[in-house]
PDB file of C-alpha atoms in Angstrom:
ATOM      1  CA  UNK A  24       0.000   0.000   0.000  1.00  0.00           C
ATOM      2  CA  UNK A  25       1.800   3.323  -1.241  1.00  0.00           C
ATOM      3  CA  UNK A  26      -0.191   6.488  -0.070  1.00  0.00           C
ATOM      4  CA  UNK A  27       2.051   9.178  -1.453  1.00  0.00           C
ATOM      5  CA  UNK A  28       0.751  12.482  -2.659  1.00  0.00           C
ATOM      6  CA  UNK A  29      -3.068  11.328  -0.534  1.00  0.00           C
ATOM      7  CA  UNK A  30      -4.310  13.344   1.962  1.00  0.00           C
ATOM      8  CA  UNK A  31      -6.273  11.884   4.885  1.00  0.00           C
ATOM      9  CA  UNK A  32      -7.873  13.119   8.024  1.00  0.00           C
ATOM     10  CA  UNK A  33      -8.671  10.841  11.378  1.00  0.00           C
ATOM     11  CA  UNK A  34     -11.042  12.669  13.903  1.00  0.00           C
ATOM     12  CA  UNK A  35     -10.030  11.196  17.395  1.00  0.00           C
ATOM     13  CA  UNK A  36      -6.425  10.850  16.254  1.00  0.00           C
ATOM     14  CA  UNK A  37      -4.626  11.619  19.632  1.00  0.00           C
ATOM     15  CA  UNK A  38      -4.437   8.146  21.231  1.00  0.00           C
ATOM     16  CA  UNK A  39      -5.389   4.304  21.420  1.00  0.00           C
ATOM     17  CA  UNK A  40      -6.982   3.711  17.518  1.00  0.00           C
ATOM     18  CA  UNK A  41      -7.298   6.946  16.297  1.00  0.00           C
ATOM     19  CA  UNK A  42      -2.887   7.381  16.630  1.00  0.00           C
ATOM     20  CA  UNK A  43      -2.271   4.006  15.456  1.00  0.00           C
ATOM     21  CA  UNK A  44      -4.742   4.328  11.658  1.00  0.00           C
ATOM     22  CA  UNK A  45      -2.543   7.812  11.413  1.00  0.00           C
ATOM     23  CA  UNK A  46       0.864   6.603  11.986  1.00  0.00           C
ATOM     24  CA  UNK A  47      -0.109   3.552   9.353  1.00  0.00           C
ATOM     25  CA  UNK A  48      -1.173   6.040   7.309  1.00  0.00           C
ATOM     26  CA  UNK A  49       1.426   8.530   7.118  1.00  0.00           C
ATOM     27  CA  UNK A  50       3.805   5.450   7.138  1.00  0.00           C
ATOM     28  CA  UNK A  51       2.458   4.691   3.453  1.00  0.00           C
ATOM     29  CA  UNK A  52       3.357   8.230   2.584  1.00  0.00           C
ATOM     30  CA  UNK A  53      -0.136   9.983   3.024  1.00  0.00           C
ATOM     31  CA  UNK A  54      -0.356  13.588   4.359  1.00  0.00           C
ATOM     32  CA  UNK A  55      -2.396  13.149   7.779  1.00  0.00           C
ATOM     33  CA  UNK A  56      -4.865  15.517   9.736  1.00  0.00           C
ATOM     34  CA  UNK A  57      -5.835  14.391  13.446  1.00  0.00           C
ATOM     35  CA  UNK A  58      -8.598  15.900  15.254  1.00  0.00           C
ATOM     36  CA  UNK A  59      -9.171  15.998  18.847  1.00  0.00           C
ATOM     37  CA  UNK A  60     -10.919  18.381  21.402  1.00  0.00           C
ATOM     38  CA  UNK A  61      -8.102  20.526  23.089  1.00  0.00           C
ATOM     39  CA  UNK A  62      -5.286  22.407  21.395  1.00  0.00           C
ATOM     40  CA  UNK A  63      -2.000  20.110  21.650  1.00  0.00           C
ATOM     41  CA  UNK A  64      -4.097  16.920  22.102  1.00  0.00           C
ATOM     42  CA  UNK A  65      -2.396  15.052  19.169  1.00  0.00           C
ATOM     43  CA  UNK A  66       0.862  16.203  19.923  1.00  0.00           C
ATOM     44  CA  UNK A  67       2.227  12.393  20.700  1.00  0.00           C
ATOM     45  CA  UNK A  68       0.525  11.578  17.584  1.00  0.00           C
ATOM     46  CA  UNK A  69       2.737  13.854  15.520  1.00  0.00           C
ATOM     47  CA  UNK A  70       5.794  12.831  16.956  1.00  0.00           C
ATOM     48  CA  UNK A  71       5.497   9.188  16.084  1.00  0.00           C
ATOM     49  CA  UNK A  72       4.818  10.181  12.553  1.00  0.00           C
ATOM     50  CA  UNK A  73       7.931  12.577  12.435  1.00  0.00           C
ATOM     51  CA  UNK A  74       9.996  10.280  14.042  1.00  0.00           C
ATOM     52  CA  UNK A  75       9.163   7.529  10.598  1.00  0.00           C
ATOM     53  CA  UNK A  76      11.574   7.062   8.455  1.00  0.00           C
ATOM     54  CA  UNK A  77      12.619   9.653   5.808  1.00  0.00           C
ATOM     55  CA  UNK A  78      10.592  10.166   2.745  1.00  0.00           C
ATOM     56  CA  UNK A  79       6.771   8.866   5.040  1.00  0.00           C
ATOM     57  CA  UNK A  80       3.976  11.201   5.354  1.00  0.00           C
ATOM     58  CA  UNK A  81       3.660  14.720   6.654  1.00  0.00           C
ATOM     59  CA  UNK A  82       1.094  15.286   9.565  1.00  0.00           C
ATOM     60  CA  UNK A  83      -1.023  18.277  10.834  1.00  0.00           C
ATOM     61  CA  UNK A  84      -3.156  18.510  13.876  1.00  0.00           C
ATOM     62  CA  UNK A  85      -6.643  20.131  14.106  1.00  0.00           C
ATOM     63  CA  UNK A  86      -8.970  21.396  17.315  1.00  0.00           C
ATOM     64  CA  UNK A  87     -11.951  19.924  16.923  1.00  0.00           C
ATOM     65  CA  UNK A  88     -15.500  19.051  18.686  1.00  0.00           C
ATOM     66  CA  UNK A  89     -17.407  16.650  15.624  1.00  0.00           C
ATOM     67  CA  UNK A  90     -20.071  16.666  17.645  1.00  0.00           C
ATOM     68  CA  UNK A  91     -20.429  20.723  17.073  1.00  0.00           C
ATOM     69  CA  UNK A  92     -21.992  21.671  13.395  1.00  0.00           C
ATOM     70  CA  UNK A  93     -20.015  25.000  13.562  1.00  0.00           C
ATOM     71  CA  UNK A  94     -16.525  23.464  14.676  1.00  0.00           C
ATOM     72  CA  UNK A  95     -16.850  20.700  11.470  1.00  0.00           C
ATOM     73  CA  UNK A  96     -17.175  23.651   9.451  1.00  0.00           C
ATOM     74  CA  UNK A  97     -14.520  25.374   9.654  1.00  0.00           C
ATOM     75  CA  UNK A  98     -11.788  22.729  10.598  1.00  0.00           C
ATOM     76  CA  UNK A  99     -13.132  21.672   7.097  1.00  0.00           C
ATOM     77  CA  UNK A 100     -12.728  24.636   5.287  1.00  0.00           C
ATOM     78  CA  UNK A 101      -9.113  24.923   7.133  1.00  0.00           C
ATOM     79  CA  UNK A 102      -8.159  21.350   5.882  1.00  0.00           C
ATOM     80  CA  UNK A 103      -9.734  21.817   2.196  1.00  0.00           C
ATOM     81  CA  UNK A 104      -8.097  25.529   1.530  1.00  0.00           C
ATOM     82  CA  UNK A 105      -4.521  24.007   2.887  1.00  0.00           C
ATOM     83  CA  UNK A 106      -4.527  21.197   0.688  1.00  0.00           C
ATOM     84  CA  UNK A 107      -7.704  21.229  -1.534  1.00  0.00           C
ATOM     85  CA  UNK A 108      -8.508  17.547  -0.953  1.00  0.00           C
ATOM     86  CA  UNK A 109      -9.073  14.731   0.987  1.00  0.00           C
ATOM     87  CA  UNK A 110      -8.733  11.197  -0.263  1.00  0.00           C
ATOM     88  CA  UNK A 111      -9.339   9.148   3.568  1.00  0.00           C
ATOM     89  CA  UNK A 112     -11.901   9.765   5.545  1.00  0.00           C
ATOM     90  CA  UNK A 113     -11.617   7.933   8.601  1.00  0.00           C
ATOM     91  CA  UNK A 114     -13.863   8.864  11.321  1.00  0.00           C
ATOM     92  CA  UNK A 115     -12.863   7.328  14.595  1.00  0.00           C
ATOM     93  CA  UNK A 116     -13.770  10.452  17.518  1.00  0.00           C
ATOM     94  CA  UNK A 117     -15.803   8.184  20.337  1.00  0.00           C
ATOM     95  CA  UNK A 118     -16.996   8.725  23.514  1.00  0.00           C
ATOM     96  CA  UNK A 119     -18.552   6.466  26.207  1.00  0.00           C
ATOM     97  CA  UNK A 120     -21.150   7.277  29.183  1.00  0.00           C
ATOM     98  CA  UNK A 121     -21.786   3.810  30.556  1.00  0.00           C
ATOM     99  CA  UNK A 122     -24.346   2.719  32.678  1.00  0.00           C
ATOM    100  CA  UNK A 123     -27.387   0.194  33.268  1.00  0.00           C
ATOM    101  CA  UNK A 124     -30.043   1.171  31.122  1.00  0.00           C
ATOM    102  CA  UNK A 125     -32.905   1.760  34.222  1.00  0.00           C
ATOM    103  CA  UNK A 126     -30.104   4.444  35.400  1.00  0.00           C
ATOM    104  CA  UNK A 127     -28.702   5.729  31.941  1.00  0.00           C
ATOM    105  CA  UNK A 128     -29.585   9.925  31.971  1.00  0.00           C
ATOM    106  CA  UNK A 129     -31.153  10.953  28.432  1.00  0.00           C
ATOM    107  CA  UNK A 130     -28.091  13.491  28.403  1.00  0.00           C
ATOM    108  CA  UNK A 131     -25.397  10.719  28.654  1.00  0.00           C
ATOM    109  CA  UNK A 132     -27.460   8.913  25.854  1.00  0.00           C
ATOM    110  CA  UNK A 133     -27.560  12.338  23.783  1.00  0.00           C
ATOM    111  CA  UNK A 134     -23.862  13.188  24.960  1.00  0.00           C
ATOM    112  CA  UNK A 135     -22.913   9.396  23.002  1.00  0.00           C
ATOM    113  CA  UNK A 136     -24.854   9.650  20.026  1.00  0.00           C
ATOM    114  CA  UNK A 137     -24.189  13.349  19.341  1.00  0.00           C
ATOM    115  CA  UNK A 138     -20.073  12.567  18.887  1.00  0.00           C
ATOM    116  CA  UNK A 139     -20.507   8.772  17.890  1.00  0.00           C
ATOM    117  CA  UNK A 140     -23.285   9.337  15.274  1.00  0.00           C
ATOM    118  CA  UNK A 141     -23.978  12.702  14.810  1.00  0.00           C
ATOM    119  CA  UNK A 142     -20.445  13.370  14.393  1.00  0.00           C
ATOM    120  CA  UNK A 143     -20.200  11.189  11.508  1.00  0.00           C
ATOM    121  CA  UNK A 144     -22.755  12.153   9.958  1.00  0.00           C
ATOM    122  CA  UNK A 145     -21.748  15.689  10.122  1.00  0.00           C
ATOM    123  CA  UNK A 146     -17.930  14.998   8.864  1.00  0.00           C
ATOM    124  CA  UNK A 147     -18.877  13.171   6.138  1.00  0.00           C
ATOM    125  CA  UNK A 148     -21.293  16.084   5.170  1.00  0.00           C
ATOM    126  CA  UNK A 149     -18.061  18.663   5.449  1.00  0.00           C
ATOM    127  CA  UNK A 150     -16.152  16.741   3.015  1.00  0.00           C
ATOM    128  CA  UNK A 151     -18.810  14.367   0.622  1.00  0.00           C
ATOM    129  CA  UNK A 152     -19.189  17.392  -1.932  1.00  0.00           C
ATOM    130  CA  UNK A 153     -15.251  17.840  -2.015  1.00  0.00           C
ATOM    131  CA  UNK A 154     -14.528  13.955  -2.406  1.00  0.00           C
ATOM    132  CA  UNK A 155     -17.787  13.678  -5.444  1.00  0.00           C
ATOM    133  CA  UNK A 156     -16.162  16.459  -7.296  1.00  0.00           C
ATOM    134  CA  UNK A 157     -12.981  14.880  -7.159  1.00  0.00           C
ATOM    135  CA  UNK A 158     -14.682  11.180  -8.446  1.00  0.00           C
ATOM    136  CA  UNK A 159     -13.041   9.645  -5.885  1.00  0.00           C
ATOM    137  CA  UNK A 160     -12.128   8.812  -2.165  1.00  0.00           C
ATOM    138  CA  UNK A 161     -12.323   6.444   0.883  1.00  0.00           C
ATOM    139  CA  UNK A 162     -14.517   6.835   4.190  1.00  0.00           C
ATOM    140  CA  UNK A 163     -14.124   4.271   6.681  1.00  0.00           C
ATOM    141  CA  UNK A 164     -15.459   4.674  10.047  1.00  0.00           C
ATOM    142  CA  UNK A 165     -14.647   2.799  12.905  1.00  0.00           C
ATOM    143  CA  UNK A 166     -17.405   1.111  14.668  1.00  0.00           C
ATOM    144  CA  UNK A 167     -17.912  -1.834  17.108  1.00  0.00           C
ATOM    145  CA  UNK A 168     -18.877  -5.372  17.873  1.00  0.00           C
ATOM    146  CA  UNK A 169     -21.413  -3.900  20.405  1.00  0.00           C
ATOM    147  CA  UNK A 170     -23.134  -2.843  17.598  1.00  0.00           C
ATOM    148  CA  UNK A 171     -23.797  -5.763  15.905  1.00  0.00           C
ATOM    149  CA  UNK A 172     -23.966  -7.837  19.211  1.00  0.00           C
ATOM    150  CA  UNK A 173     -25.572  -4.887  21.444  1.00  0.00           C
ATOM    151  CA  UNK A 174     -23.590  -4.912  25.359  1.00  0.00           C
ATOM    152  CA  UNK A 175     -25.306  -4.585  28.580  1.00  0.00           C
ATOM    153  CA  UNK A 176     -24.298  -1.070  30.137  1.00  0.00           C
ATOM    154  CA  UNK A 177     -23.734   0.901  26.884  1.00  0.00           C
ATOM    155  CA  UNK A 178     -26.982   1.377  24.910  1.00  0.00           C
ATOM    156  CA  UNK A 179     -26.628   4.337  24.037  1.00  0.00           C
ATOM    157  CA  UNK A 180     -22.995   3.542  23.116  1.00  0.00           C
ATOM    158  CA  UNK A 181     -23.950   0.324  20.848  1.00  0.00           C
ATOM    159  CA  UNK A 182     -27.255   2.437  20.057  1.00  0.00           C
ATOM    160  CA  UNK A 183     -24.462   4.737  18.145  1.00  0.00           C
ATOM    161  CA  UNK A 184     -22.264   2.023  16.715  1.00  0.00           C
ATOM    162  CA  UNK A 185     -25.591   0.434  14.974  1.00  0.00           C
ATOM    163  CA  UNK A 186     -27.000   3.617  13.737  1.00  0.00           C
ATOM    164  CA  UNK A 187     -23.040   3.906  12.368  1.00  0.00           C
ATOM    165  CA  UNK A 188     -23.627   0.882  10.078  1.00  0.00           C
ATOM    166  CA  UNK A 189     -26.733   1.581   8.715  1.00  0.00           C
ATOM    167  CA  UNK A 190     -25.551   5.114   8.055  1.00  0.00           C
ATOM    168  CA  UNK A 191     -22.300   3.836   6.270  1.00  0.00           C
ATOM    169  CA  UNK A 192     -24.411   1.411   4.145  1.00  0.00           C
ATOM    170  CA  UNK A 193     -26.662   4.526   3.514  1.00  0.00           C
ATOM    171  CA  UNK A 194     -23.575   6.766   2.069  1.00  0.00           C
ATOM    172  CA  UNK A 195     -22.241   4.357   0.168  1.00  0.00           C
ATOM    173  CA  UNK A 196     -25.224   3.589  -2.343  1.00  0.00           C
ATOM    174  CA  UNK A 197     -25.387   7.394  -2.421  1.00  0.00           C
ATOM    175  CA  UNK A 198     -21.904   7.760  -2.936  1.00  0.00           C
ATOM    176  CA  UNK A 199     -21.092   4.720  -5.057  1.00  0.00           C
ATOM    177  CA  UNK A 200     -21.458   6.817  -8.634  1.00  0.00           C
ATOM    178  CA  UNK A 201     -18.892   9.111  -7.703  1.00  0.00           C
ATOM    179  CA  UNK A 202     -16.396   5.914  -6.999  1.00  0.00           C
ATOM    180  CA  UNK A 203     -16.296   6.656  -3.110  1.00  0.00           C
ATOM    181  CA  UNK A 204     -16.496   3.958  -1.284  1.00  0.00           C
ATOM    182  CA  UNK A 205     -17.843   3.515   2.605  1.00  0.00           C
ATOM    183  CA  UNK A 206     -17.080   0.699   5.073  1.00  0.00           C
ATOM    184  CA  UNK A 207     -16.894   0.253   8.575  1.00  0.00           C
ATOM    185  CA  UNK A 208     -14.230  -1.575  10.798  1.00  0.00           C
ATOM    186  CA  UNK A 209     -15.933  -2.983  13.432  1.00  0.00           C
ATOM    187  CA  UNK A 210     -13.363  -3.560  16.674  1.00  0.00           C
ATOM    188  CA  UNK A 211     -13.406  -6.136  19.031  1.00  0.00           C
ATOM    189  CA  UNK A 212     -11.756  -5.878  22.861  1.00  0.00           C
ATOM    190  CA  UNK A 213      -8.892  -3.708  21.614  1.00  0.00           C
ATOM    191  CA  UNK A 214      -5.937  -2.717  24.736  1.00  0.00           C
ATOM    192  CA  UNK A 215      -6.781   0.701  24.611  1.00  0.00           C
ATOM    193  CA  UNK A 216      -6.774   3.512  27.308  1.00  0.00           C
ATOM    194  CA  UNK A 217     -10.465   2.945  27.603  1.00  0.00           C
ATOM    195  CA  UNK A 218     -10.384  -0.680  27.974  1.00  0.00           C
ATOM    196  CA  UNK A 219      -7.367  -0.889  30.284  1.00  0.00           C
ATOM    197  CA  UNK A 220      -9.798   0.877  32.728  1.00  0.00           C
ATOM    198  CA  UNK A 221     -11.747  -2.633  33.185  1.00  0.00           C
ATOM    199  CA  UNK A 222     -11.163  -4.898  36.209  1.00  0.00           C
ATOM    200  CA  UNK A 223      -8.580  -7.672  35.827  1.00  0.00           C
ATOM    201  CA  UNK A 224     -11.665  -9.860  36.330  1.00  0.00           C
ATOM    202  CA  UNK A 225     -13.669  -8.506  33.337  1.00  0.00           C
ATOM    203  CA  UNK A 226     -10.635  -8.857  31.445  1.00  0.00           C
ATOM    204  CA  UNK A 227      -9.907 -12.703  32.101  1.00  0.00           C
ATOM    205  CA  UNK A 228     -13.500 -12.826  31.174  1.00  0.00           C
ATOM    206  CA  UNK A 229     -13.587 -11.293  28.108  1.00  0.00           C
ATOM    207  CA  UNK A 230     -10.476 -13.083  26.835  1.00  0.00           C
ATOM    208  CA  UNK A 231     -12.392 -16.329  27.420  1.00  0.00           C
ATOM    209  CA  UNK A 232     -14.804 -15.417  24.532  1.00  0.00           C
ATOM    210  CA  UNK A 233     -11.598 -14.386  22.056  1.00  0.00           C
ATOM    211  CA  UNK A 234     -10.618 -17.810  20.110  1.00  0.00           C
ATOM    212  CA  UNK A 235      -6.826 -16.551  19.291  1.00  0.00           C
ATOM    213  CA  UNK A 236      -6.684 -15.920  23.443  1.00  0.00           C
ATOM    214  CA  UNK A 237      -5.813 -12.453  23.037  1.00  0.00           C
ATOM    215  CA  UNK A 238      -6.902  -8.955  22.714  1.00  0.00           C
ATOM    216  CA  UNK A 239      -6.890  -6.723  19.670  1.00  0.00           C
ATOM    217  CA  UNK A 240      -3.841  -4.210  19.361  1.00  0.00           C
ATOM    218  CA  UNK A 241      -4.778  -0.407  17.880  1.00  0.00           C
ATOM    219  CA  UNK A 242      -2.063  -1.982  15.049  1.00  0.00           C
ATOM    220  CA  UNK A 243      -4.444  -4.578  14.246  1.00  0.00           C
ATOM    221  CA  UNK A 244      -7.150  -1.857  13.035  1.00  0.00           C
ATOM    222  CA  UNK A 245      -5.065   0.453  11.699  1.00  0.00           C
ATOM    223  CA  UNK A 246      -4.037  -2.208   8.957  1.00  0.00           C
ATOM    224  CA  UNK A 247      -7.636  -2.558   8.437  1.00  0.00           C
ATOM    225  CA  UNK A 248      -8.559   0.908   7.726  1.00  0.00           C
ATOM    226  CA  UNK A 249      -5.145   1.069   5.462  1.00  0.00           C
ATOM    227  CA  UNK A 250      -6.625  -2.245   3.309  1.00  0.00           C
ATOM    228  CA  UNK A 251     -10.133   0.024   2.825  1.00  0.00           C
ATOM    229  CA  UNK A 252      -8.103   2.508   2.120  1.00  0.00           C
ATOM    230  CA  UNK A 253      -6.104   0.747  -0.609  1.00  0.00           C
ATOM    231  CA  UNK A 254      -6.610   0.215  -4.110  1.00  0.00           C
ATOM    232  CA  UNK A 255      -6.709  -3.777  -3.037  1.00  0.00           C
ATOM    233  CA  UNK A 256     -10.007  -2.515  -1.634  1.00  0.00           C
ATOM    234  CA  UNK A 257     -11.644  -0.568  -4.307  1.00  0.00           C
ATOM    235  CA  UNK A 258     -14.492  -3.062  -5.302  1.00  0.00           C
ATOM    236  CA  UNK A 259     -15.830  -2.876  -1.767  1.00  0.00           C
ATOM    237  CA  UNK A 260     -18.290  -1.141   0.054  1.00  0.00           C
ATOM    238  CA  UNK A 261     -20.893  -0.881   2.197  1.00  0.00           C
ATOM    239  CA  UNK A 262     -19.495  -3.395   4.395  1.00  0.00           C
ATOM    240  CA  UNK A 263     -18.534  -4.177   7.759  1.00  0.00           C
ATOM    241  CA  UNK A 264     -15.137  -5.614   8.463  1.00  0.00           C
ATOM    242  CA  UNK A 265     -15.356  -7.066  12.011  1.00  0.00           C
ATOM    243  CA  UNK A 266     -11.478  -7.082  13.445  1.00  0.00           C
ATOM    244  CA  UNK A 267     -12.155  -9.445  16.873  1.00  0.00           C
ATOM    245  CA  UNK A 268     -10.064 -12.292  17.270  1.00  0.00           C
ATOM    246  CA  UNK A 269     -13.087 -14.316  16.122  1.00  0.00           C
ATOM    247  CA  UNK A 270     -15.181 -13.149  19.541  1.00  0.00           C
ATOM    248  CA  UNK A 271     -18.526 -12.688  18.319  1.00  0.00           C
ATOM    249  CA  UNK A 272     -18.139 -15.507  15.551  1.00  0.00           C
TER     250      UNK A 272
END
């Protein structure tokens, strides 16, 4: 996979998945924007990509809430009028506001939806017109297991990884004429920041369920997302590429 002279932008870029799908990225030689939500919050991010070898991508950060119609805008307009493209979409910003159902607030199920869902939906908007007049491009967004398999404690958060894939398979019939395609990686129990918060005793559990006995590595999507993004990849869309160690098989 050779990426040079593409431009790409990863909302959420600043740790776990998000970092990992731009490092691979920029690694291939794209250009790479990362979003997150506070000035200097993809700092790390850059650094790994400047410290690649010679001759690998380039990599600018952006301030960002995709949950806000305003702040999509214009990091949109900043991105298209610096380098009048954008060839990867991958939208990966996520939040979570667990809790039991009986005791979930409507404002922690709002607060999920609006950056998981919403947020999609309103990058792909900024950038659809940009991508059809160029005949061309790739939008993967990263979704979950929980929303195929649902999870007790997050409906709102699997609530906005199903909406996700019926929104994906939505954009890419609409898209399909203009030779953009749309997918979603779906991840399994990734080590992340947000899943190294679990008990030891959820863990154990969990990797029970996983038939290759471990968990998923941010590495392990990020080649994902870099296959979509490939030409090895151009005959498919509208799919959902489930990345799980074979958990939910």
């Amino acid at each position: 996979m050779q990426f040079s002279g593409k431009v790409a932008l990863v909302t959420g870029g600043s740790r776990g998945i998000g970092r990992a799908i731009a490092v691979a990225l920029a690694a291939q030689g794209a250009e790479v924007f990362c979003t997150s939500t506070k000035e200097g919050g993809c700092a790390e991010t850059l650094a790994a990509i400047a410290a690649l070898p010679s001759g690998s991508g380039k990599a600018q950060a952006l301030v960002a809430d995709v949950a806000s119609a305003a702040a999509v805008e214009a990091f949109a307009k900043t991105l298209l009028e610096r380098v009048g493209k954008l060839d990867f979409l991958i939208n990966n910003a996520g939040i979570t506001r667990d809790g039991l159902f009986l005791r979930m607030s409507a404002e922690d199920f709002d607060a999920v939806l609006a950056t998981n869902l919403r947020g999609t939906f309103l990058v792909c908007k900024a950038f659809a017109r940009a991508m059809a007049k160029a005949r061309g491009g790739r939008i993967v967004n990263v979704g979950s297991v929980v929303g195929l398999t649902g999870n007790a404690g997050q409906a709102n958060y699997a609530a906005s990884k199903a909406g996700l894939i019926g929104l994906s398979k939505s954009l890419a019939q609409e898209l399909a004429s203009r030779s953009i395609t749309v997918n979603v990686v779906a991840p399994g129990f990734i080590d992340t920041d947000m899943t190294a918060a679990l008990t030891p005793e959820i863990r154990e559990s969990m990797l029970k369920h996983i038939p290759l006995s471990r968990f998923g590595m941010p590495d392990d999507i990020a080649r994902a997302v870099a296959f979509l993004c490939s030409d090895a990849a151009s005959y498919i869309t509208g799919q959902t590429l489930v990345v799980d160690g074979g958990m939910t098989m």
